[in-house]
Short mmCIF file of C-alpha atoms in Angstrom, two decimals:
data_model
loop_
_atom_site.label_atom_id
_atom_site.label_comp_id
_atom_site.label_asym_id
_atom_site.label_seq_id
_atom_site.Cartn_x
_atom_site.Cartn_y
_atom_site.Cartn_z
CA MET A 1 71.53 -74.50 -31.74
CA ARG A 2 73.50 -71.23 -31.05
CA VAL A 3 73.12 -70.15 -27.90
CA VAL A 4 74.26 -66.81 -26.00
CA VAL A 5 75.37 -67.12 -22.77
CA ALA A 6 75.08 -64.59 -20.14
CA MET A 7 78.40 -64.98 -18.46
CA SER A 8 78.64 -63.15 -14.62
CA GLY A 9 82.00 -64.74 -14.02
CA GLY A 10 79.81 -66.57 -11.22
CA VAL A 11 79.10 -70.57 -11.07
CA ASP A 12 75.67 -70.62 -11.76
CA SER A 13 76.27 -68.82 -15.11
CA SER A 14 79.77 -70.82 -15.97
CA VAL A 15 77.50 -74.35 -15.30
CA ALA A 16 74.80 -73.01 -17.64
CA ALA A 17 77.30 -72.24 -20.28
CA ALA A 18 79.12 -76.27 -19.78
CA LEU A 19 75.87 -77.74 -19.51
CA LEU A 20 74.83 -76.17 -23.49
CA ALA A 21 78.12 -76.97 -24.69
CA GLU A 22 77.91 -80.70 -23.20
CA ALA A 23 74.42 -80.49 -24.52
CA GLY A 24 75.87 -79.79 -28.30
CA HIS A 25 75.16 -76.57 -28.78
CA ASP A 26 77.20 -73.70 -30.67
CA VAL A 27 77.55 -71.50 -27.42
CA ILE A 28 78.98 -67.93 -27.12
CA GLY A 29 79.79 -66.54 -23.95
CA LEU A 30 78.76 -63.20 -23.43
CA SER A 31 79.45 -60.44 -20.07
CA MET A 32 78.33 -57.45 -19.75
CA GLN A 33 80.26 -54.34 -18.87
CA LEU A 34 78.21 -52.02 -17.10
CA TYR A 35 80.48 -49.16 -16.28
CA ASP A 36 83.74 -47.77 -17.26
CA GLN A 37 86.50 -49.56 -16.13
CA SER A 38 89.13 -47.81 -18.38
CA ASP A 39 90.97 -46.52 -15.22
CA GLY A 40 91.51 -49.87 -13.39
CA GLU A 41 88.93 -49.32 -11.18
CA SER A 42 85.40 -50.40 -10.58
CA GLY A 43 82.46 -48.06 -10.95
CA TYR A 44 80.13 -50.07 -8.50
CA GLY A 45 82.16 -52.82 -6.86
CA SER A 46 80.81 -56.25 -7.66
CA CYS A 47 78.56 -56.46 -10.24
CA CYS A 48 80.69 -57.16 -13.68
CA SER A 49 84.04 -56.33 -12.15
CA LEU A 50 87.02 -56.63 -13.91
CA ASP A 51 87.92 -59.93 -12.30
CA ASP A 52 84.42 -61.09 -13.28
CA LEU A 53 85.07 -60.27 -16.35
CA HIS A 54 88.40 -62.49 -16.41
CA ASP A 55 86.90 -65.48 -14.57
CA ALA A 56 83.94 -65.55 -17.37
CA GLY A 57 87.20 -65.70 -19.84
CA ARG A 58 89.34 -67.82 -18.21
CA VAL A 59 85.80 -70.20 -18.32
CA ALA A 60 85.16 -69.81 -21.91
CA ARG A 61 88.66 -71.07 -22.56
CA ARG A 62 88.59 -73.82 -20.01
CA LEU A 63 84.79 -74.86 -22.20
CA ASN A 64 86.30 -73.42 -25.42
CA ILE A 65 83.87 -71.35 -26.73
CA PRO A 66 84.31 -67.56 -28.01
CA HIS A 67 84.04 -65.31 -25.56
CA TYR A 68 82.53 -61.73 -26.02
CA ILE A 69 82.36 -58.28 -23.56
CA VAL A 70 79.41 -55.91 -24.43
CA ASN A 71 79.10 -52.52 -23.36
CA PHE A 72 75.81 -52.21 -21.65
CA GLU A 73 76.69 -49.18 -19.26
CA HIS A 74 74.04 -46.99 -20.69
CA GLN A 75 71.41 -49.18 -21.02
CA PHE A 76 72.59 -50.17 -16.96
CA GLN A 77 72.32 -46.69 -16.10
CA ARG A 78 69.00 -45.70 -17.43
CA THR A 79 67.23 -49.47 -16.77
CA VAL A 80 68.52 -49.80 -13.28
CA VAL A 81 70.24 -47.31 -11.70
CA ALA A 82 68.11 -44.24 -12.54
CA ASN A 83 65.28 -46.40 -11.59
CA PHE A 84 67.02 -47.40 -8.04
CA VAL A 85 67.65 -44.20 -7.37
CA ASP A 86 64.31 -42.18 -8.04
CA GLU A 87 62.33 -45.28 -6.51
CA TYR A 88 64.09 -44.64 -3.19
CA VAL A 89 63.91 -40.61 -3.16
CA SER A 90 60.07 -41.22 -3.96
CA GLY A 91 59.78 -43.43 -0.71
CA ARG A 92 59.07 -46.49 -2.65
CA THR A 93 61.65 -49.85 -1.97
CA PRO A 94 62.90 -51.32 -5.77
CA ILE A 95 64.10 -54.79 -7.03
CA PRO A 96 67.29 -53.87 -9.77
CA CYS A 97 67.42 -57.52 -10.00
CA SER A 98 63.89 -57.35 -12.01
CA HIS A 99 64.90 -54.78 -13.84
CA CYS A 100 67.96 -55.58 -14.67
CA ASN A 101 66.62 -59.30 -16.02
CA SER A 102 63.36 -58.28 -17.87
CA ASP A 103 65.16 -54.75 -18.95
CA LEU A 104 68.23 -55.46 -19.65
CA LYS A 105 69.61 -58.76 -19.77
CA PHE A 106 66.28 -60.56 -21.52
CA SER A 107 65.34 -57.24 -23.79
CA THR A 108 69.06 -55.45 -24.96
CA LEU A 109 70.38 -59.02 -24.74
CA LEU A 110 68.01 -60.66 -27.04
CA ASP A 111 68.50 -57.64 -29.53
CA ARG A 112 72.18 -58.18 -28.99
CA SER A 113 72.37 -62.09 -29.48
CA ARG A 114 70.75 -61.70 -33.02
CA ALA A 115 73.98 -60.28 -34.57
CA TYR A 116 75.80 -63.34 -33.15
CA GLY A 117 73.10 -65.28 -35.41
CA ALA A 118 71.38 -66.92 -31.98
CA GLU A 119 68.60 -67.96 -31.13
CA MET A 120 68.69 -68.71 -27.47
CA VAL A 121 69.93 -66.28 -24.60
CA ALA A 122 70.64 -68.73 -21.38
CA THR A 123 71.10 -67.38 -17.83
CA GLY A 124 72.54 -69.26 -14.65
CA HIS A 125 69.09 -68.19 -12.96
CA TYR A 126 67.38 -71.06 -11.06
CA ALA A 127 64.21 -71.19 -12.82
CA ARG A 128 62.43 -73.70 -15.14
CA ILE A 129 60.69 -73.17 -18.08
CA GLY A 130 57.49 -75.58 -20.04
CA ILE A 131 55.18 -75.74 -22.16
CA ASP A 132 51.41 -75.72 -21.32
CA PRO A 133 50.23 -78.39 -23.57
CA GLU A 134 46.59 -76.51 -23.23
CA THR A 135 47.38 -73.56 -24.48
CA GLY A 136 50.47 -73.53 -25.93
CA ARG A 137 52.28 -70.85 -24.43
CA GLN A 138 55.43 -70.69 -22.23
CA VAL A 139 55.48 -71.51 -18.46
CA LEU A 140 57.86 -70.03 -16.03
CA ARG A 141 58.22 -72.09 -13.07
CA ARG A 142 60.21 -71.96 -9.78
CA GLY A 143 63.69 -73.57 -9.78
CA ARG A 144 64.22 -77.28 -8.73
CA ASP A 145 66.15 -76.04 -5.58
CA THR A 146 63.82 -74.16 -3.76
CA SER A 147 66.20 -72.26 -1.74
CA LYS A 148 67.80 -71.11 -4.59
CA ASP A 149 64.52 -70.13 -6.84
CA GLN A 150 64.67 -67.30 -8.52
CA SER A 151 61.19 -67.08 -10.79
CA TYR A 152 60.25 -63.95 -8.56
CA PHE A 153 63.03 -61.80 -10.14
CA LEU A 154 61.54 -62.89 -13.40
CA PHE A 155 57.93 -62.43 -13.39
CA SER A 156 58.07 -59.35 -16.22
CA LEU A 157 59.17 -61.51 -18.92
CA THR A 158 57.09 -61.74 -21.97
CA GLN A 159 55.96 -64.54 -23.63
CA ASP A 160 58.66 -63.49 -26.28
CA GLN A 161 61.76 -63.28 -24.25
CA LEU A 162 60.23 -66.72 -21.93
CA ALA A 163 60.36 -68.22 -25.79
CA ARG A 164 64.11 -67.30 -26.34
CA ALA A 165 65.08 -67.98 -22.79
CA SER A 166 66.92 -70.76 -21.62
CA PHE A 167 67.27 -72.09 -17.58
CA PRO A 168 70.38 -74.61 -17.80
CA VAL A 169 71.01 -75.00 -13.95
CA GLY A 170 67.25 -74.38 -12.80
CA ASP A 171 67.05 -78.60 -12.47
CA LEU A 172 69.89 -78.49 -10.13
CA SER A 173 70.54 -78.04 -6.40
CA LYS A 174 73.14 -75.31 -5.89
CA ALA A 175 75.27 -78.51 -5.07
CA ALA A 176 74.91 -80.08 -7.46
CA VAL A 177 76.03 -77.11 -9.74
CA ARG A 178 79.32 -76.71 -7.46
CA GLU A 179 79.61 -80.06 -7.90
CA THR A 180 79.42 -80.33 -12.28
CA ALA A 181 81.86 -77.00 -12.10
CA ARG A 182 84.70 -78.97 -9.87
CA ALA A 183 84.00 -82.20 -12.21
CA LEU A 184 85.12 -79.70 -15.17
CA GLY A 185 87.23 -78.05 -13.82
CA LEU A 186 86.11 -74.57 -13.81
CA ALA A 187 87.86 -72.38 -11.47
CA VAL A 188 85.06 -70.31 -10.39
CA ALA A 189 83.81 -73.56 -9.05
CA ASP A 190 83.76 -72.36 -5.37
CA LYS A 191 83.86 -68.76 -5.87
CA PRO A 192 81.67 -67.30 -3.38
CA ASP A 193 77.82 -66.10 -4.31
CA SER A 194 77.38 -62.07 -4.02
CA GLN A 195 74.92 -61.24 -1.59
CA GLU A 196 74.49 -57.58 -1.89
CA ILE A 197 72.49 -55.48 -4.71
CA CYS A 198 75.78 -56.19 -7.44
CA PHE A 199 76.21 -52.49 -8.04
CA VAL A 200 75.96 -51.56 -3.90
CA PRO A 201 78.63 -54.05 -2.42
CA ASP A 202 78.65 -52.20 0.71
CA GLY A 203 75.03 -52.58 1.44
CA ASP A 204 75.16 -48.55 2.01
CA TYR A 205 72.05 -47.75 -0.10
CA ALA A 206 71.54 -44.13 1.08
CA ALA A 207 75.35 -43.07 0.59
CA PHE A 208 74.83 -44.92 -3.14
CA ILE A 209 71.65 -42.64 -3.58
CA GLU A 210 73.06 -39.56 -1.90
CA ARG A 211 76.12 -39.76 -4.54
CA HIS A 212 73.87 -40.35 -7.81
CA ALA A 213 70.84 -38.34 -7.00
CA GLY A 214 72.33 -34.85 -6.79
CA ASP A 215 70.84 -31.83 -4.96
CA LEU A 216 68.77 -33.61 -2.81
CA ASP A 217 66.91 -32.65 0.06
CA THR A 218 64.63 -35.14 1.47
CA ALA A 219 65.29 -34.66 4.95
CA GLY A 220 61.73 -34.38 7.36
CA ALA A 221 59.96 -35.62 10.39
CA ILE A 222 59.38 -38.82 12.30
CA VAL A 223 55.79 -39.36 13.43
CA ASN A 224 53.32 -41.38 15.04
CA GLN A 225 50.08 -42.46 13.62
CA THR A 226 48.35 -39.14 15.08
CA GLY A 227 51.02 -37.20 13.60
CA ASP A 228 52.77 -36.43 17.02
CA VAL A 229 56.44 -35.72 16.16
CA LEU A 230 59.08 -38.13 17.79
CA GLY A 231 62.42 -36.78 15.86
CA ARG A 232 63.90 -36.10 12.84
CA HIS A 233 65.13 -38.37 9.83
CA GLY A 234 68.40 -37.13 7.25
CA GLY A 235 66.07 -38.34 4.34
CA ILE A 236 62.93 -40.72 3.53
CA HIS A 237 65.37 -42.49 1.01
CA ARG A 238 67.07 -43.84 4.34
CA PHE A 239 63.81 -45.78 5.47
CA THR A 240 61.88 -48.61 4.39
CA VAL A 241 58.57 -49.87 5.62
CA GLY A 242 59.01 -52.76 8.21
CA GLN A 243 62.34 -51.15 9.06
CA ARG A 244 62.95 -51.16 12.71
CA LYS A 245 66.69 -50.40 13.28
CA GLY A 246 68.26 -46.56 12.49
CA LEU A 247 64.65 -44.64 13.37
CA GLY A 248 67.09 -42.87 16.02
CA ILE A 249 64.53 -42.13 18.65
CA ALA A 250 63.33 -43.78 21.73
CA ALA A 251 60.31 -45.31 23.13
CA ALA A 252 58.71 -47.48 25.59
CA GLU A 253 57.66 -50.53 22.87
CA PRO A 254 59.96 -51.50 19.41
CA LEU A 255 58.73 -48.89 16.51
CA TYR A 256 58.55 -50.04 12.96
CA VAL A 257 58.29 -47.68 9.58
CA LEU A 258 54.79 -48.14 8.72
CA GLN A 259 54.70 -45.37 5.92
CA LEU A 260 56.82 -42.87 3.71
CA ARG A 261 55.30 -39.66 2.72
CA PRO A 262 57.54 -38.58 0.29
CA ASP A 263 55.04 -35.13 -0.62
CA ALA A 264 55.68 -33.87 2.87
CA LYS A 265 59.10 -36.12 3.42
CA THR A 266 57.80 -37.42 6.79
CA VAL A 267 58.27 -41.13 8.13
CA VAL A 268 55.50 -42.59 10.09
CA VAL A 269 56.20 -45.09 12.73
CA GLY A 270 53.84 -46.97 14.82
CA PRO A 271 54.13 -50.47 16.60
CA ARG A 272 54.60 -54.30 14.64
CA THR A 273 50.99 -55.09 14.62
CA GLU A 274 50.30 -52.19 12.13
CA LEU A 275 52.42 -53.46 9.96
CA GLU A 276 49.63 -55.78 8.79
CA ARG A 277 47.28 -55.47 5.65
CA THR A 278 45.14 -58.21 4.04
CA SER A 279 44.93 -56.13 0.55
CA LEU A 280 47.35 -54.41 -1.81
CA THR A 281 47.33 -52.77 -5.36
CA ALA A 282 49.41 -54.12 -7.91
CA SER A 283 50.48 -51.55 -11.03
CA GLN A 284 52.20 -53.05 -13.97
CA VAL A 285 50.83 -56.34 -13.87
CA ASN A 286 52.57 -58.88 -16.68
CA TRP A 287 50.06 -62.09 -16.76
CA ILE A 288 52.91 -64.51 -17.97
CA ALA A 289 50.87 -67.64 -17.99
CA GLY A 290 47.78 -66.12 -20.26
CA PRO A 291 45.31 -64.08 -20.64
CA PRO A 292 43.91 -61.87 -17.48
CA PRO A 293 41.19 -63.91 -15.58
CA PRO A 294 37.64 -62.90 -16.19
CA GLY A 295 37.86 -62.57 -12.58
CA PRO A 296 39.02 -63.14 -8.74
CA LEU A 297 41.78 -65.95 -9.23
CA ARG A 298 43.20 -68.05 -6.40
CA VAL A 299 46.63 -67.90 -5.76
CA MET A 300 49.21 -67.92 -3.61
CA ALA A 301 51.52 -64.42 -3.67
CA GLN A 302 54.52 -63.41 -2.57
CA ILE A 303 55.71 -59.86 -1.72
CA ARG A 304 59.67 -60.59 -1.32
CA HIS A 305 61.93 -62.63 -2.58
CA ARG A 306 62.58 -63.69 0.91
CA HIS A 307 58.60 -64.17 2.23
CA LEU A 308 56.73 -67.21 2.42
CA PRO A 309 53.95 -67.18 -0.52
CA ALA A 310 50.74 -66.41 0.90
CA PRO A 311 47.19 -67.34 -0.18
CA ALA A 312 44.87 -64.94 -1.51
CA SER A 313 42.65 -63.74 -4.35
CA VAL A 314 43.63 -61.60 -7.37
CA ARG A 315 41.80 -59.84 -9.48
CA PRO A 316 42.15 -57.85 -12.46
CA LEU A 317 41.83 -54.13 -12.69
CA ASP A 318 42.01 -52.06 -15.62
CA GLU A 319 45.28 -50.24 -17.17
CA ASP A 320 47.53 -53.53 -16.12
CA ARG A 321 46.52 -53.03 -12.45
CA ALA A 322 45.64 -55.97 -9.95
CA ALA A 323 43.67 -56.07 -6.71
CA VAL A 324 45.41 -59.06 -4.16
CA GLU A 325 43.23 -60.09 -1.23
CA PHE A 326 45.44 -62.19 1.21
CA ASP A 327 43.32 -65.06 3.42
CA ALA A 328 44.96 -63.26 6.42
CA PRO A 329 47.20 -60.36 7.04
CA VAL A 330 50.89 -60.17 6.02
CA LEU A 331 53.54 -58.39 7.28
CA ALA A 332 55.30 -55.22 5.66
CA ILE A 333 53.89 -54.90 2.37
CA THR A 334 55.78 -52.45 0.99
CA PRO A 335 55.66 -50.66 -2.45
CA GLY A 336 58.33 -50.86 -4.87
CA GLN A 337 58.44 -54.55 -3.96
CA ALA A 338 56.97 -57.01 -6.32
CA VAL A 339 54.03 -59.63 -5.66
CA VAL A 340 54.28 -62.42 -7.43
CA PHE A 341 51.33 -64.79 -8.31
CA TYR A 342 51.96 -68.85 -7.98
CA GLU A 343 49.52 -71.53 -8.87
CA GLU A 344 51.40 -74.69 -7.15
CA GLU A 345 54.83 -73.93 -8.77
CA VAL A 346 53.96 -71.75 -11.72
CA VAL A 347 54.26 -68.59 -12.09
CA VAL A 348 50.58 -67.15 -13.08
CA GLY A 349 51.80 -63.60 -13.41
CA GLY A 350 53.05 -60.15 -11.06
CA GLY A 351 53.18 -56.63 -10.70
CA TRP A 352 54.84 -53.88 -8.44
CA ILE A 353 53.10 -52.62 -5.54
CA GLU A 354 51.65 -49.40 -5.75
#
């Protein structure tokens, strides 16, 4: 089978390509150019930089597979960067990785792969795909290495995308992936993982947004729950629900961001206990494992990538929305983040927190 592998230049996608080649597949490596590098400089920093593209090419030569660079500058700007900026300006906290996966890698890349006669697209994600024997539908499962599991970022994939996707490292631990890379003599075996959002490598989201949002005026007041003004802020894009540091105000007890009100340019703060919520509403819900349930469904709901899943009931609403009721209060439910529903290790679905 001919398989296109999205090669980022990191160890995970490199080992994914190697495993498929060892299994006898006809493997083609594709690396995404996401910004203009004609001047030799990186437009964003660590996302598919010149060094990463070079590393992907070296791995491809080592594996004796063809390697091509595809230009996704326009798509990346439109589907990932613009959404990231717009969400922060609107008082939400986005997850660019999820948009990049579903709207770029598994949409645009799938279309592009057909030009190479490929039936599948593989990535280095720590997740697994199976088939439900009762329904015949594609099933997305957590990666075997729970500390590296990335299924949370893949909740919006469709059945058609899952049917043509492959995650070769999903059954491996990170240690096993690096050991495989060393055994194969891949130069990226000990390459560090990226820890930040790839196009904001220095972690300064506010500065990035200010550079890309044009005429930005979101400065306003910091208030408590009764509306008393406690201070001023330089823009709501500098805050996220649950944030404690960087408020710039003195108080007798620690204060946390409870709510962002973009229309009023207001940041609402209060004590940590006020961050606890027992319900949320999600939009653009994707029921990845099957049709929407006819009534409330018991799940483990995860509201952030690093949050532990919590027991909850999810109930479908109209217009691809859903209501989630948690058994116990959860902390810092954040608009713009994803809530993903699990039944044990299987992803039932997920949506964007309103």
